[in-house]
Short mmCIF file of C-alpha atoms in Angstrom, two decimals:
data_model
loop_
_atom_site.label_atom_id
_atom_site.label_comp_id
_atom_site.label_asym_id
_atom_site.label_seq_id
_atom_site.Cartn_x
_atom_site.Cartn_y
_atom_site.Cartn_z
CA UNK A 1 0.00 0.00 0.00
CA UNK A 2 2.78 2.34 1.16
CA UNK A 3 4.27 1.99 -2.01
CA UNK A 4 1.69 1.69 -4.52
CA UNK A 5 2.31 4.01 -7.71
CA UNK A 6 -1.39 4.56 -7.33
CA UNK A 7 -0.97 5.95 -3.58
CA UNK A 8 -2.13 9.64 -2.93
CA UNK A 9 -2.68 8.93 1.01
CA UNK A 10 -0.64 11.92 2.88
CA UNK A 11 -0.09 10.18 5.62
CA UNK A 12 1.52 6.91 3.66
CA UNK A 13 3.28 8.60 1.37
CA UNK A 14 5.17 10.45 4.57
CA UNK A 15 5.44 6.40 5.81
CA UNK A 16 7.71 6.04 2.85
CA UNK A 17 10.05 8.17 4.57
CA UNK A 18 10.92 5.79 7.69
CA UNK A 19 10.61 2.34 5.54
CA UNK A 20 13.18 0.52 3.79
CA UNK A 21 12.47 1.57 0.24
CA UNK A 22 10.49 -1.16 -1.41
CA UNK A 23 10.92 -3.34 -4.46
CA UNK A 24 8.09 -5.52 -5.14
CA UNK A 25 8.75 -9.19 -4.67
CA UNK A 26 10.78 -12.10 -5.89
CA UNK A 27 10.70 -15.73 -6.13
CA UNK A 28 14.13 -17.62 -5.88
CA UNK A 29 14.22 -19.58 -9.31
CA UNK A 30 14.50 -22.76 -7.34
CA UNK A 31 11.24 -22.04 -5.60
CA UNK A 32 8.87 -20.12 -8.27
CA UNK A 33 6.04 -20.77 -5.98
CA UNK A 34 7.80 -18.94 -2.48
CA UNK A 35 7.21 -15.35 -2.53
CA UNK A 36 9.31 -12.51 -0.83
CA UNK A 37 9.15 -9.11 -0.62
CA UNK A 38 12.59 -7.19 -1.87
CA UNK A 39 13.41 -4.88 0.08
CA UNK A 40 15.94 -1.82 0.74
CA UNK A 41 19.66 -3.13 2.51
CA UNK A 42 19.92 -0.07 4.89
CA UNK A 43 23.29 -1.15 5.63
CA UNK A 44 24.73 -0.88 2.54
CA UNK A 45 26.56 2.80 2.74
CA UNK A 46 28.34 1.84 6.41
CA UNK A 47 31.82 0.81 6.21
CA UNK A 48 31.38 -1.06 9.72
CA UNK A 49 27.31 -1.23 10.19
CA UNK A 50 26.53 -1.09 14.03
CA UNK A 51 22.56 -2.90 14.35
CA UNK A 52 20.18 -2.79 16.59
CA UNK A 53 16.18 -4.45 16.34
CA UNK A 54 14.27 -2.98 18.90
CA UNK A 55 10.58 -4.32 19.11
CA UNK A 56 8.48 -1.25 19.68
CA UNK A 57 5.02 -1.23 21.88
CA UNK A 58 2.99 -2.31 24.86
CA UNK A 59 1.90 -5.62 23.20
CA UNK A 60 3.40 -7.37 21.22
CA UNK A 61 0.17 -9.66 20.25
CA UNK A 62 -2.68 -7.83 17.70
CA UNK A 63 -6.41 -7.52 19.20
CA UNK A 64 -7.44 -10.90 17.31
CA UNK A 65 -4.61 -13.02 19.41
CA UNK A 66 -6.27 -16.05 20.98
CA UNK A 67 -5.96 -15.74 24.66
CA UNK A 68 -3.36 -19.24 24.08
CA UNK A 69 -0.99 -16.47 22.12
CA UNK A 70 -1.60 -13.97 24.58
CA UNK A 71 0.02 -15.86 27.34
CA UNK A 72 2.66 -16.71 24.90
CA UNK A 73 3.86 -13.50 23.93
CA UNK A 74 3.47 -12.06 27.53
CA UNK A 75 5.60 -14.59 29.15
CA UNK A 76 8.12 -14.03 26.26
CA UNK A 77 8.77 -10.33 28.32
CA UNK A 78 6.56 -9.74 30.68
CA UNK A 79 7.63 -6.26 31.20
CA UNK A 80 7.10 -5.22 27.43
CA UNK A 81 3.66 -3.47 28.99
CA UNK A 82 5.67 -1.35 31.37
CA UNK A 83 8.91 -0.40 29.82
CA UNK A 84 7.09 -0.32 25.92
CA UNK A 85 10.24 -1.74 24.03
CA UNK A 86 11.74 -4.86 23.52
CA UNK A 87 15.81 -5.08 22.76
CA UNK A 88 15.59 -8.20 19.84
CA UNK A 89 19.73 -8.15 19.31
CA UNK A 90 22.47 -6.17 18.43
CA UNK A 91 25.94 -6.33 16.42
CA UNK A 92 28.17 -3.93 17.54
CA UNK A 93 31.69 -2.69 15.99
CA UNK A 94 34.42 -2.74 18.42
CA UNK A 95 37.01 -0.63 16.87
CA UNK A 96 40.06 -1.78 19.56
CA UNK A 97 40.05 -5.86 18.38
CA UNK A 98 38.21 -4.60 14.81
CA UNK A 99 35.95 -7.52 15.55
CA UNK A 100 31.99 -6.99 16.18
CA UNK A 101 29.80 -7.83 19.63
CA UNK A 102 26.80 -9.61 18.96
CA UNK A 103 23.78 -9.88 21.63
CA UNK A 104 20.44 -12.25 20.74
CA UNK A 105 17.08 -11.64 22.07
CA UNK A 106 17.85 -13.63 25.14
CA UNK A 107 19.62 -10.47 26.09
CA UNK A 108 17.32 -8.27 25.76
CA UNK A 109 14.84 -10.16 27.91
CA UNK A 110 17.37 -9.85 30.55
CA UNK A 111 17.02 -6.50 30.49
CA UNK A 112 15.13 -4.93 33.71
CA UNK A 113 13.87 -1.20 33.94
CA UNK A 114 17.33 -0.73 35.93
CA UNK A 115 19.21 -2.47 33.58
CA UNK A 116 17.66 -1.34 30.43
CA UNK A 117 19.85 1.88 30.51
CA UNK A 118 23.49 0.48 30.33
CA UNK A 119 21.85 -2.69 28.28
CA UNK A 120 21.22 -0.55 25.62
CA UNK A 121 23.83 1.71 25.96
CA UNK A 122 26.27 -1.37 25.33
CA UNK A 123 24.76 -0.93 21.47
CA UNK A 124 27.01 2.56 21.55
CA UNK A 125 29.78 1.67 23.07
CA UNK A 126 32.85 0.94 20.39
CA UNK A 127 35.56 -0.77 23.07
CA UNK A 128 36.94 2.92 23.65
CA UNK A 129 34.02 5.30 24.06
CA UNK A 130 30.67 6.04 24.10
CA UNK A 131 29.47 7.46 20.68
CA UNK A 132 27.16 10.29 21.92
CA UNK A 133 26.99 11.25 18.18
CA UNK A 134 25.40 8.46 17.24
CA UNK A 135 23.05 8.59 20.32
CA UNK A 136 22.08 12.38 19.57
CA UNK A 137 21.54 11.20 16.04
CA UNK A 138 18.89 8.08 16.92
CA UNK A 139 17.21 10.50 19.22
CA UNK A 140 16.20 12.95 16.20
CA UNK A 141 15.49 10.36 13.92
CA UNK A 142 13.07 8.69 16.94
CA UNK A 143 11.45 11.83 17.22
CA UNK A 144 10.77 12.35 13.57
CA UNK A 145 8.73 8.92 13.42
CA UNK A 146 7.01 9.72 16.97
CA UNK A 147 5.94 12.49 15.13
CA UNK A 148 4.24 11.09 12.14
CA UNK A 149 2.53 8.67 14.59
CA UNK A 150 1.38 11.58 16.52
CA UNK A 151 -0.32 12.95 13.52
CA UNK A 152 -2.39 9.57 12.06
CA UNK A 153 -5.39 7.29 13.44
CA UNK A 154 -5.63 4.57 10.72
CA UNK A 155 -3.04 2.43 11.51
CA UNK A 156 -2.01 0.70 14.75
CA UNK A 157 1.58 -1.75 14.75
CA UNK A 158 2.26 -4.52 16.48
CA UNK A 159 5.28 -6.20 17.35
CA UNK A 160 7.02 -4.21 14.65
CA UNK A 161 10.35 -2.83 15.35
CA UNK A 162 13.25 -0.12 14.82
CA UNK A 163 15.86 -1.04 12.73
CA UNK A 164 19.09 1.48 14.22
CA UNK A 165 22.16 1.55 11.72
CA UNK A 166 25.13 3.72 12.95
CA UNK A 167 28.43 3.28 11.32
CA UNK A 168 30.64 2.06 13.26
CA UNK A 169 34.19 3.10 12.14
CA UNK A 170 34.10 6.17 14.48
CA UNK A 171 35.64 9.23 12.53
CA UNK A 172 37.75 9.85 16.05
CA UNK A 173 39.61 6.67 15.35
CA UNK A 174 40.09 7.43 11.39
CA UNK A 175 40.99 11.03 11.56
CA UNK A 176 44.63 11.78 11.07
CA UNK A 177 45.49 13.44 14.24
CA UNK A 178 47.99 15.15 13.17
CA UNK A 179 45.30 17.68 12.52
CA UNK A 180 44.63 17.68 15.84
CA UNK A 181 46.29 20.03 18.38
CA UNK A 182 46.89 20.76 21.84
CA UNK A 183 45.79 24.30 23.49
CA UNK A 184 48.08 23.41 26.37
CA UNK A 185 50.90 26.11 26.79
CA UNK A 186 48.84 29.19 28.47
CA UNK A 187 48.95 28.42 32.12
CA UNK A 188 52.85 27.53 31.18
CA UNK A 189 55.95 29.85 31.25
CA UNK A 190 56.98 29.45 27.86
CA UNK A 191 59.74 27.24 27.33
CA UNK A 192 60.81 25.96 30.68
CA UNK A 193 58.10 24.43 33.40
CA UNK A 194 58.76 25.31 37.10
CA UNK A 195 61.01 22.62 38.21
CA UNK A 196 63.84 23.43 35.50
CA UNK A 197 61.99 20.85 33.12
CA UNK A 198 62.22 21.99 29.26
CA UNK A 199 58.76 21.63 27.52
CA UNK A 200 59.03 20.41 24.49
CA UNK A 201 57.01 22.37 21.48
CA UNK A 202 56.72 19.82 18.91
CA UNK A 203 54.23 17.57 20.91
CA UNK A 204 51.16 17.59 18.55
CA UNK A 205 49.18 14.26 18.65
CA UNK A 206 49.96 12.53 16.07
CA UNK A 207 47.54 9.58 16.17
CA UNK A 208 47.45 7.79 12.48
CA UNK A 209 45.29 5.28 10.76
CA UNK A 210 47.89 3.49 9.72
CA UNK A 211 46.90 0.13 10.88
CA UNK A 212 43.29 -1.07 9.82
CA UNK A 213 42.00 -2.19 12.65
CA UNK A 214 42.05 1.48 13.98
CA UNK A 215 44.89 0.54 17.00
CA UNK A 216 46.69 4.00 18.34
CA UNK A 217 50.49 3.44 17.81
CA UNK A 218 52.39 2.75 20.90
CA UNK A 219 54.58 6.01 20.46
CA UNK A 220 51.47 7.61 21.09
CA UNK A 221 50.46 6.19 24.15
CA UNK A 222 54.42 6.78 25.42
CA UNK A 223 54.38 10.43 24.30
CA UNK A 224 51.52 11.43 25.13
CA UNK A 225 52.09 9.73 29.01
CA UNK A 226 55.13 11.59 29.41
CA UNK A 227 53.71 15.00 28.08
CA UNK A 228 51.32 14.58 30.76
CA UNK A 229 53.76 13.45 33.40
CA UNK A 230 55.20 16.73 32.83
CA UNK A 231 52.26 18.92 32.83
CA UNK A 232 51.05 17.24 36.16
CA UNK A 233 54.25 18.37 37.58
CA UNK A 234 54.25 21.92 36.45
CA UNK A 235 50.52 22.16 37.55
CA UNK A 236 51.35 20.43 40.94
CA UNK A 237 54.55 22.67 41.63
CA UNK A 238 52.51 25.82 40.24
CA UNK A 239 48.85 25.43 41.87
CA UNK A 240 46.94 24.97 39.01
CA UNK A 241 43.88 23.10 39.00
CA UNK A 242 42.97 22.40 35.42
CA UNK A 243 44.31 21.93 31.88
CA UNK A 244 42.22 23.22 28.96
CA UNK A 245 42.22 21.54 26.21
CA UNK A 246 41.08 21.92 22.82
CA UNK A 247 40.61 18.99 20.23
CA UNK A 248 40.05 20.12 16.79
CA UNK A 249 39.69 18.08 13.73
CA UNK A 250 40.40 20.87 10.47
CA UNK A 251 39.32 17.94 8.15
CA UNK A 252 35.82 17.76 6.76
CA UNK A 253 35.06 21.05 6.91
CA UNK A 254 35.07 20.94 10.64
CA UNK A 255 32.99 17.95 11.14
CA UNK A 256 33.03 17.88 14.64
CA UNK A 257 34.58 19.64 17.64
CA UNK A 258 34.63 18.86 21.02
CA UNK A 259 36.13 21.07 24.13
CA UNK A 260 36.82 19.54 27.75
CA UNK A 261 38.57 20.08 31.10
CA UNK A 262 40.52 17.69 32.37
CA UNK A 263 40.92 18.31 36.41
CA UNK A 264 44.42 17.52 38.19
CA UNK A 265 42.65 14.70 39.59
CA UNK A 266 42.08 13.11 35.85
CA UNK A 267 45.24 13.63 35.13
CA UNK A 268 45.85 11.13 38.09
CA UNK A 269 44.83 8.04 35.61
CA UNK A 270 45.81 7.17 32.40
CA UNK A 271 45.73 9.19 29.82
CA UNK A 272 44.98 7.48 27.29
CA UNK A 273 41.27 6.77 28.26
CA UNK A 274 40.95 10.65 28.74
CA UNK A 275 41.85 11.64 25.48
CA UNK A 276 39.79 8.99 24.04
CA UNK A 277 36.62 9.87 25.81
CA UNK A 278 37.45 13.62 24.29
CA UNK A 279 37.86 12.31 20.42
CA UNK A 280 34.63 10.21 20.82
CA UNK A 281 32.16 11.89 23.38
CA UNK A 282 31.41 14.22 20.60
CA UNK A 283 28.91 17.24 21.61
CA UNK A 284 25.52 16.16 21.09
CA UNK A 285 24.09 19.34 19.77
CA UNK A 286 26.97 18.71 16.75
CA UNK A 287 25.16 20.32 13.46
CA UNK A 288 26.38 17.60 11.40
CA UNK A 289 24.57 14.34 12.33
CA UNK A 290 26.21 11.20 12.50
CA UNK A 291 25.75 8.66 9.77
CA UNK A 292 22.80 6.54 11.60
CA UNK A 293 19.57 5.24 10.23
CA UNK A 294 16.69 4.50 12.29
CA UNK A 295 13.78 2.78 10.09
CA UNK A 296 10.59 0.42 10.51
CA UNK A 297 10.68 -2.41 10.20
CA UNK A 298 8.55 -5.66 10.21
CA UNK A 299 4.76 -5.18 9.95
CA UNK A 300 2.96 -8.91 10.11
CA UNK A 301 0.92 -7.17 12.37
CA UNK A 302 -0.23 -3.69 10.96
CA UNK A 303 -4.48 -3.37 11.59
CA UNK A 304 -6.59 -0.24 10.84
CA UNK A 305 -7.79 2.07 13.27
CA UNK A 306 -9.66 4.96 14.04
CA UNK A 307 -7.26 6.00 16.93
CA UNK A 308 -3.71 6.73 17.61
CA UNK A 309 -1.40 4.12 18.39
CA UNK A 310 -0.70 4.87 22.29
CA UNK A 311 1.08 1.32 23.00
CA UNK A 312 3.49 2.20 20.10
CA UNK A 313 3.36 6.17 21.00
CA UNK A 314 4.68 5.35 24.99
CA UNK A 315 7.61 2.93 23.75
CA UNK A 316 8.80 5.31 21.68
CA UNK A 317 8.49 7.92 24.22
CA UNK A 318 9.87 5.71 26.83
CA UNK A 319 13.09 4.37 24.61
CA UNK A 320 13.71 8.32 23.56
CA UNK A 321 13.55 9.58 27.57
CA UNK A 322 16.21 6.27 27.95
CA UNK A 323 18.71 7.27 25.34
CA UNK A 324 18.26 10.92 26.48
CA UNK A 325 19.28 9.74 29.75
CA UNK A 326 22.33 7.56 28.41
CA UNK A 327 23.38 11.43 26.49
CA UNK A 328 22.96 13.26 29.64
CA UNK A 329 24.77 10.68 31.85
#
C-alpha cells in the first residue's frame, strides 16, 4: 500500500520516509512458488554497520490473538507493557580488536527497567568510548517517526520494530590526528616548566590510521604519558587546577569539535582513556549528524484504526527519555 504508484494517502506517502524503500517481490528460481518481498539493505553505505532491532510497543500480540498467544507473547517479556520496548539483538563494531559484539534476544529479555539503561547503551559503546553522536543522532530520527505517529489514526503496529544503523568506524579513530592540536601552553611559562623541566614544542598528537584495525600506535600512548607526566608536575609545583584543552579536527570542513577540562585529579589516571573519551564523546548538539539510520521495520501485524497508536506512542516515548538519559549521563 505504502508503495503503490497509485498511492495519494498523505499520511503513507510520509510512511515512505521511515521504511526501507520497497521493491516488489521475488521468487528464488529454485522455488517459483515462495514469494518474498525485496526490500531496501539499509546497511549498505556503512563501512562497519553497528545494528540494533528494537521491538516497539505495549503488546506485542494484535487484538485478534487467541488468549493461548496472549500468554505466549506475555511470558516471552513480561515487562514489554511497562517499559514499551523490547531489545531483539544487536551487532556492535568494536574498533580496539576490529571484531563486532553480537547480543540475541535472550539479552534483551534480561534487560530490567534498571538495567535497560546500560543494556542498551552497550549498542554505543565501540571498546573505547561512548558514541554520543550516534546517540544524539537516533534521538532525532526517533522523534521524527514519533511524530508522524502523533499525527495519524488509521493504523495501529504490532510487534514491529526499529531497525538502528550507525556506522561504526568512528571518525575519532580514522581522523589523522595530526590535525589535531593541543591548546596546552597558556597556564605555562613558555619554554621551561617550574622545576627546570624543558617543555618540548613539537608535541602535537599525532595519532594515524595506519593500521586497519584502527589501533593508536604505541609512540602515542608513550608520548603522550610523558607529556602529561610533565604537565602534572608543572601544575602540581605551580597550583593549578585544570588543563584546557582543545581537540580540533580541520578535516571535513570541521565535522566535529569537542572542548573539555581535564581536572588535576584526571590527570591522576591514564591518559589514554581521557583523550579517548574527548575524540569520541562528541557534543551532542553537533550540526552535522552522524551517519545513523533508524527505520521500521517488520509489519505482520499492521491493523486499521480509528485512533492513535498509544502502545506504540509510549515505547517510543519511553526508549527516547532512555537514550536521552544515556546522552545526559
Amino acid at each position: 500500500q505504502v508503495y503503490d504508484s497509485g498511492c495519494c494517502d498523505s499520511i503513507l506517502l510520509e510512511l515512505r520516509e521511515y521504511l526501507p524503500k520497497y521493491f516488489g517481490v521475488w521468487s528464488p528460481p529454485t522455488a517459483p512458488n515462495d514469494t518474498y518481498l525485496k526490500l531496501e539493505d539499509v546497511t549498505r553505505k556503512f563501512n562497519k554497520p553497528c545494528i540494533m532491532d528494537v521491538k516497539i510497543g505495549q503488546k506485542s500480540y494484535d487484538p485478534y490473538a487467541s488468549a493461548e498467544k496472549i500468554q505466549q507473547q506475555v511470558s516471552k517479556y513480561p515487562l514489554m507493557e511497562e517499559i514499551g520496548f523490547l531489545v531483539l539483538g544487536m551487532r556492535v563494531y568494536h574498533v580496539s580488536s576490529d571484531s563486532y559484539e553480537t547480543q540475541n534476544q535472550h539479552y534483551g529479555r534480561s534487560l530490567t527497567k534498571e538495567t535497560v539503561k546500560d543494556g542498551i547503551s552497550k549498542f554505543f559503546h565501540n571498546g573505547y568510548c561512548l558514541r554520543k553522536d550516534a546517540i544524539a543522532a537516533s534521538i532525532r530520527k526517533i522523534e521524527k517517526i514519533l511524530e508522524w505517529f502523533e499525527g495519524q489514526e488509521q493504523l495501529n503496529f504490532y510487534a514491529s520494530s526499529l531497525l538502528f544503523v550507525y556506522e561504526g568506524l568512528c571518525q575519532a579513530t580514522t581522523v589523522r590526528l595530526s590535525d589535531v592540536t593541543l591548546a596546552e601552553k597558556r597556564g605555562v611559562p613558555k619554554g621551561l616548566l617550574s622545576g627546570g623541566d624543558i617543555l618540548e614544542y613539537n608535541n602535537n598528537i599525532h595519532v594515524i590510521n595506519s593500521t586497519e584495525n584502527g589501533k593508536i600506535e604505541a609512540s602515542v600512548s608513550k608520548g603522550l604519558s610523558k607529556f602529561y607526566a610533565l604537565h602534572k608536575k608543572a601544575y602540581s609545583k605551580r597550583h593549578h587546577s585544570q588543563l584546557s584543552l582543545k581537540v580540533e579536527n580541520l578535516e571535513q570542513d570541521n565535522v566535529w569539535k569537542s572542548s573539555t577540562c581535564i581536572t588535576q585529579e584526571h590527570l591522576n589516571g591514564n591518559v589514554i582513556p581521557q583523550l579517548e573519551k574527548v575524540f569520541c564523546h562528541m557534543p551532542a548538539e553537533t550540526k552535522e549528524s552522524a551517519n545513523v539510520e533508524v527505520r521500521m521495520i517488520d509489519f505482520a501485524h499492521v491493523f486499521p484504526s480509528n485512533t492513535k497508536d498509544e502502545g506504540y506512542i509510549y515505547g517510543l516515548k519511553n526508549l527516547i527519555t532512555v537514550l536521552q538519559n544515556i546522552l545526559d549521563n
